[in-house]
Amino acid sequence: MLIFQRILKLSLTLAFVVGVVMFALAKREQAPIKAEYDRLRAKFGELPNVSPDRFQILSFQSEEPGHLVWRFRPPDNVPIKFNSEISFGGGSCRGGTTSYGAKRTEGLIRFRIDFDNPRMVCFLKYPHGHMTCGSSDAEAAEAYRQHWDELTIETVSSTTPESYSQDEIIDLVRITAPEKFADGTSVRSGENGLCLLVRIGTPTAFDAEKAKAQEQQ
């Protein structure tokens, strides 16, 4: 019995240490993007105030491949759900989180690819959460960097702030790739060429979409 207790204690201690190490590594990976996130927030200033019961989003153009930024303000007094899928290079990372809070604060949503990382690490940062995905390898990273302008990038308007009701699910960005790049290089991506999809809405809107899809089956 004593031996069993010692083994159990050792196992719990080891699990705790591993958890702390993994947390520290994840935090270290996020540190550069967090610093840039704060800098961009200071640079772009505040969105003009609109109705407190609507979403407001403004996209910013970036000349840097693999770098996308949006200004975001949610409605008051409603939970907000973020769903995302990253499939650059054939890897697949999916995430979903719901944030709660009565105060209507604005912030930045930012996506960036570290093409120089051997794992082609993708960072997604949004208010109250983030996602990190090592989605591929150096070869795929270089192919995407060289052929970034051949991807189809669908996002919200970048000229004026867009306003959305709480009944809508916002496809913030959808990036798809062709089967091959112009030079004949094969492209590794997700299903139907999907590379990135970020969707935002209230849990009620997502539930309604799910119920409608089930009715149509």
mmCIF file of C-alpha atoms in Angstrom:
data_model
loop_
_atom_site.group_PDB
_atom_site.id
_atom_site.type_symbol
_atom_site.label_atom_id
_atom_site.label_comp_id
_atom_site.label_asym_id
_atom_site.label_seq_id
_atom_site.Cartn_x
_atom_site.Cartn_y
_atom_site.Cartn_z
ATOM 1 C CA MET A 1 0.000 0.000 0.000
ATOM 2 C CA LEU A 2 2.836 2.360 0.892
ATOM 3 C CA ILE A 3 4.569 1.659 -2.423
ATOM 4 C CA PHE A 4 1.340 2.360 -4.314
ATOM 5 C CA GLN A 5 0.924 5.699 -2.526
ATOM 6 C CA ARG A 6 4.487 6.673 -3.387
ATOM 7 C CA ILE A 7 3.973 5.766 -7.046
ATOM 8 C CA LEU A 8 0.720 7.732 -7.138
ATOM 9 C CA LYS A 9 2.360 10.750 -5.532
ATOM 10 C CA LEU A 10 5.271 10.580 -7.967
ATOM 11 C CA SER A 11 2.889 10.313 -10.932
ATOM 12 C CA LEU A 12 0.884 13.341 -9.799
ATOM 13 C CA THR A 13 4.050 15.349 -9.257
ATOM 14 C CA LEU A 14 5.351 14.409 -12.699
ATOM 15 C CA ALA A 15 2.034 15.329 -14.336
ATOM 16 C CA PHE A 16 2.100 18.693 -12.581
ATOM 17 C CA VAL A 17 5.669 19.407 -13.719
ATOM 18 C CA VAL A 18 4.845 18.455 -17.323
ATOM 19 C CA GLY A 19 1.793 20.717 -17.229
ATOM 20 C CA VAL A 20 3.826 23.656 -15.942
ATOM 21 C CA VAL A 21 6.488 23.140 -18.617
ATOM 22 C CA MET A 22 3.905 22.935 -21.425
ATOM 23 C CA PHE A 23 2.179 26.074 -20.153
ATOM 24 C CA ALA A 24 5.496 27.937 -20.018
ATOM 25 C CA LEU A 25 6.405 26.876 -23.569
ATOM 26 C CA ALA A 26 3.010 27.936 -24.930
ATOM 27 C CA LYS A 27 3.263 31.281 -23.152
ATOM 28 C CA ARG A 28 6.763 31.853 -24.533
ATOM 29 C CA GLU A 29 5.559 31.133 -28.081
ATOM 30 C CA GLN A 30 2.726 33.636 -27.643
ATOM 31 C CA ALA A 31 4.915 36.403 -26.158
ATOM 32 C CA PRO A 32 6.061 37.978 -29.487
ATOM 33 C CA ILE A 33 2.564 38.034 -30.968
ATOM 34 C CA LYS A 34 1.144 39.438 -27.720
ATOM 35 C CA ALA A 35 3.643 42.318 -27.856
ATOM 36 C CA GLU A 36 2.790 43.004 -31.505
ATOM 37 C CA TYR A 37 -0.915 42.718 -30.676
ATOM 38 C CA ASP A 38 -0.583 45.482 -28.064
ATOM 39 C CA ARG A 39 1.418 47.660 -30.479
ATOM 40 C CA LEU A 40 -1.190 47.338 -33.233
ATOM 41 C CA ARG A 41 -3.998 48.097 -30.826
ATOM 42 C CA ALA A 42 -2.277 51.332 -29.831
ATOM 43 C CA LYS A 43 -1.566 52.191 -33.484
ATOM 44 C CA PHE A 44 -5.064 51.729 -34.906
ATOM 45 C CA GLY A 45 -6.938 53.558 -32.170
ATOM 46 C CA GLU A 46 -10.647 53.168 -31.426
ATOM 47 C CA LEU A 47 -13.557 52.132 -33.618
ATOM 48 C CA PRO A 48 -16.382 54.668 -33.960
ATOM 49 C CA ASN A 49 -19.196 53.852 -31.556
ATOM 50 C CA VAL A 50 -22.286 52.137 -32.985
ATOM 51 C CA SER A 51 -25.365 50.433 -31.570
ATOM 52 C CA PRO A 52 -24.387 48.477 -28.433
ATOM 53 C CA ASP A 53 -26.356 45.407 -29.539
ATOM 54 C CA ARG A 54 -24.353 44.797 -32.734
ATOM 55 C CA PHE A 55 -20.966 43.405 -33.730
ATOM 56 C CA GLN A 56 -18.531 45.795 -35.368
ATOM 57 C CA ILE A 57 -15.488 44.720 -37.392
ATOM 58 C CA LEU A 58 -12.912 46.518 -39.513
ATOM 59 C CA SER A 59 -10.254 44.700 -41.551
ATOM 60 C CA PHE A 60 -6.785 46.185 -42.095
ATOM 61 C CA GLN A 61 -4.736 45.484 -45.194
ATOM 62 C CA SER A 62 -1.247 44.078 -44.689
ATOM 63 C CA GLU A 63 1.473 43.797 -47.301
ATOM 64 C CA GLU A 64 3.116 40.991 -45.346
ATOM 65 C CA PRO A 65 2.187 37.448 -46.487
ATOM 66 C CA GLY A 66 0.468 35.461 -43.781
ATOM 67 C CA HIS A 67 -0.489 38.478 -41.687
ATOM 68 C CA LEU A 68 -4.114 39.552 -41.180
ATOM 69 C CA VAL A 69 -5.540 42.028 -38.653
ATOM 70 C CA TRP A 70 -9.079 43.064 -37.703
ATOM 71 C CA ARG A 71 -10.468 45.590 -35.247
ATOM 72 C CA PHE A 72 -13.351 44.014 -33.325
ATOM 73 C CA ARG A 73 -16.075 45.197 -30.961
ATOM 74 C CA PRO A 74 -18.755 42.782 -29.674
ATOM 75 C CA PRO A 75 -22.302 43.586 -28.525
ATOM 76 C CA ASP A 76 -23.053 44.326 -24.884
ATOM 77 C CA ASN A 77 -24.180 41.698 -22.398
ATOM 78 C CA VAL A 78 -23.967 38.619 -24.627
ATOM 79 C CA PRO A 79 -21.475 35.720 -24.734
ATOM 80 C CA ILE A 80 -19.324 35.568 -27.870
ATOM 81 C CA LYS A 81 -18.165 32.363 -29.526
ATOM 82 C CA PHE A 82 -15.039 32.042 -31.687
ATOM 83 C CA ASN A 83 -14.663 28.971 -33.920
ATOM 84 C CA SER A 84 -11.503 28.444 -35.944
ATOM 85 C CA GLU A 85 -9.826 25.892 -38.183
ATOM 86 C CA ILE A 86 -6.230 26.108 -39.410
ATOM 87 C CA SER A 87 -5.223 23.673 -42.166
ATOM 88 C CA PHE A 88 -2.216 25.219 -43.898
ATOM 89 C CA GLY A 89 0.170 22.569 -45.175
ATOM 90 C CA GLY A 90 -2.240 19.708 -44.579
ATOM 91 C CA GLY A 91 -2.155 19.890 -40.796
ATOM 92 C CA SER A 92 -5.399 20.484 -38.960
ATOM 93 C CA CYS A 93 -6.041 22.446 -35.773
ATOM 94 C CA ARG A 94 -9.565 23.237 -34.660
ATOM 95 C CA GLY A 95 -10.616 25.365 -31.745
ATOM 96 C CA GLY A 96 -13.639 26.952 -30.190
ATOM 97 C CA THR A 97 -14.030 29.210 -27.198
ATOM 98 C CA THR A 98 -16.789 31.294 -25.667
ATOM 99 C CA SER A 99 -16.128 34.519 -23.793
ATOM 100 C CA TYR A 100 -18.516 36.066 -21.301
ATOM 101 C CA GLY A 101 -18.744 39.608 -20.015
ATOM 102 C CA ALA A 102 -21.173 42.483 -19.766
ATOM 103 C CA LYS A 103 -18.679 45.218 -20.596
ATOM 104 C CA ARG A 104 -18.454 46.025 -24.293
ATOM 105 C CA THR A 105 -14.727 46.276 -24.939
ATOM 106 C CA GLU A 106 -13.009 46.300 -28.296
ATOM 107 C CA GLY A 107 -9.766 44.694 -29.310
ATOM 108 C CA LEU A 108 -7.800 43.147 -32.139
ATOM 109 C CA ILE A 109 -8.113 39.820 -33.876
ATOM 110 C CA ARG A 110 -4.868 38.856 -35.524
ATOM 111 C CA PHE A 111 -3.649 35.919 -37.594
ATOM 112 C CA ARG A 112 -0.011 35.423 -38.480
ATOM 113 C CA ILE A 113 2.160 32.658 -39.933
ATOM 114 C CA ASP A 114 5.778 32.249 -38.884
ATOM 115 C CA PHE A 115 7.136 30.989 -42.204
ATOM 116 C CA ASP A 116 10.646 30.696 -40.751
ATOM 117 C CA ASN A 117 9.581 28.222 -38.093
ATOM 118 C CA PRO A 118 10.310 24.610 -39.190
ATOM 119 C CA ARG A 119 6.747 23.675 -38.193
ATOM 120 C CA MET A 120 5.140 26.602 -40.069
ATOM 121 C CA VAL A 121 3.558 27.818 -36.836
ATOM 122 C CA CYS A 122 0.289 29.746 -37.190
ATOM 123 C CA PHE A 123 -0.853 32.152 -34.475
ATOM 124 C CA LEU A 124 -4.440 33.294 -33.995
ATOM 125 C CA LYS A 125 -4.997 35.922 -31.300
ATOM 126 C CA TYR A 126 -8.382 37.328 -30.349
ATOM 127 C CA PRO A 127 -9.872 39.028 -27.280
ATOM 128 C CA HIS A 128 -9.771 36.648 -24.298
ATOM 129 C CA GLY A 129 -8.091 33.805 -26.163
ATOM 130 C CA HIS A 130 -5.560 32.505 -28.655
ATOM 131 C CA MET A 131 -4.645 29.481 -30.738
ATOM 132 C CA THR A 132 -1.224 28.215 -31.842
ATOM 133 C CA CYS A 133 -0.876 25.576 -34.547
ATOM 134 C CA GLY A 134 2.266 23.995 -35.957
ATOM 135 C CA SER A 135 0.561 22.930 -39.146
ATOM 136 C CA SER A 136 3.275 21.735 -41.519
ATOM 137 C CA ASP A 137 6.979 21.841 -42.392
ATOM 138 C CA ALA A 138 9.614 24.165 -43.866
ATOM 139 C CA GLU A 139 8.973 23.064 -47.464
ATOM 140 C CA ALA A 140 5.258 23.834 -47.304
ATOM 141 C CA ALA A 141 5.943 27.098 -45.457
ATOM 142 C CA GLU A 142 8.200 28.346 -48.239
ATOM 143 C CA ALA A 143 5.672 27.329 -50.903
ATOM 144 C CA TYR A 144 2.906 29.267 -49.163
ATOM 145 C CA ARG A 145 5.150 32.289 -48.658
ATOM 146 C CA GLN A 146 6.153 32.387 -52.336
ATOM 147 C CA HIS A 147 2.601 31.845 -53.635
ATOM 148 C CA TRP A 148 0.569 33.745 -51.048
ATOM 149 C CA ASP A 149 -1.059 35.907 -53.743
ATOM 150 C CA GLU A 150 -2.487 32.760 -55.382
ATOM 151 C CA LEU A 151 -4.663 31.986 -52.361
ATOM 152 C CA THR A 152 -8.304 33.053 -52.241
ATOM 153 C CA ILE A 153 -8.818 35.269 -49.192
ATOM 154 C CA GLU A 154 -12.405 36.156 -48.332
ATOM 155 C CA THR A 155 -12.862 38.563 -45.439
ATOM 156 C CA VAL A 156 -14.953 41.508 -44.283
ATOM 157 C CA SER A 157 -14.599 44.912 -45.926
ATOM 158 C CA SER A 158 -11.364 46.787 -45.301
ATOM 159 C CA THR A 159 -12.670 50.251 -46.185
ATOM 160 C CA THR A 160 -15.278 50.962 -43.503
ATOM 161 C CA PRO A 161 -16.362 49.208 -40.293
ATOM 162 C CA GLU A 162 -18.913 46.452 -40.889
ATOM 163 C CA SER A 163 -21.862 46.037 -38.511
ATOM 164 C CA TYR A 164 -23.590 42.688 -37.832
ATOM 165 C CA SER A 165 -26.631 41.645 -35.826
ATOM 166 C CA GLN A 166 -26.558 39.033 -33.067
ATOM 167 C CA ASP A 167 -28.548 36.656 -35.285
ATOM 168 C CA GLU A 168 -25.678 36.389 -37.760
ATOM 169 C CA ILE A 169 -22.612 34.168 -37.743
ATOM 170 C CA ILE A 170 -19.727 36.175 -39.148
ATOM 171 C CA ASP A 171 -17.271 34.416 -41.435
ATOM 172 C CA LEU A 172 -14.425 36.701 -40.449
ATOM 173 C CA VAL A 173 -11.997 35.101 -42.886
ATOM 174 C CA ARG A 174 -11.874 32.084 -45.159
ATOM 175 C CA ILE A 175 -8.661 31.241 -47.017
ATOM 176 C CA THR A 176 -8.570 28.493 -49.634
ATOM 177 C CA ALA A 177 -5.762 27.188 -51.831
ATOM 178 C CA PRO A 178 -5.751 25.769 -55.369
ATOM 179 C CA GLU A 179 -4.819 22.148 -56.008
ATOM 180 C CA LYS A 180 -1.492 23.357 -57.413
ATOM 181 C CA PHE A 181 0.375 26.636 -57.435
ATOM 182 C CA ALA A 182 1.241 28.337 -60.723
ATOM 183 C CA ASP A 183 4.671 26.704 -60.898
ATOM 184 C CA GLY A 184 3.135 23.238 -60.572
ATOM 185 C CA THR A 185 3.902 22.783 -56.882
ATOM 186 C CA SER A 186 1.332 20.553 -55.201
ATOM 187 C CA VAL A 187 -0.524 22.242 -52.368
ATOM 188 C CA ARG A 188 -1.179 20.604 -49.033
ATOM 189 C CA SER A 189 -4.292 21.978 -47.375
ATOM 190 C CA GLY A 190 -7.515 20.901 -45.712
ATOM 191 C CA GLU A 191 -10.744 19.627 -47.241
ATOM 192 C CA ASN A 192 -11.725 21.469 -50.433
ATOM 193 C CA GLY A 193 -8.530 23.508 -50.222
ATOM 194 C CA LEU A 194 -9.383 25.075 -46.869
ATOM 195 C CA CYS A 195 -6.421 26.735 -45.131
ATOM 196 C CA LEU A 196 -8.066 29.007 -42.581
ATOM 197 C CA LEU A 197 -11.589 29.633 -41.336
ATOM 198 C CA VAL A 198 -12.537 31.923 -38.447
ATOM 199 C CA ARG A 199 -16.194 32.374 -37.477
ATOM 200 C CA ILE A 200 -17.698 34.616 -34.802
ATOM 201 C CA GLY A 201 -21.176 34.803 -33.332
ATOM 202 C CA THR A 202 -23.295 34.275 -30.270
ATOM 203 C CA PRO A 203 -23.819 30.714 -28.977
ATOM 204 C CA THR A 204 -27.513 31.164 -29.793
ATOM 205 C CA ALA A 205 -26.699 31.865 -33.442
ATOM 206 C CA PHE A 206 -24.416 28.824 -33.662
ATOM 207 C CA ASP A 207 -27.085 26.628 -32.045
ATOM 208 C CA ALA A 208 -29.671 27.884 -34.535
ATOM 209 C CA GLU A 209 -27.356 27.088 -37.447
ATOM 210 C CA LYS A 210 -26.749 23.586 -36.100
ATOM 211 C CA ALA A 211 -30.475 22.955 -35.612
ATOM 212 C CA LYS A 212 -31.223 24.122 -39.154
ATOM 213 C CA ALA A 213 -28.540 21.829 -40.581
ATOM 214 C CA GLN A 214 -29.997 18.867 -38.686
ATOM 215 C CA GLU A 215 -33.470 19.619 -40.031
ATOM 216 C CA GLN A 216 -32.135 19.527 -43.581
ATOM 217 C CA GLN A 217 -30.513 16.107 -43.178
#
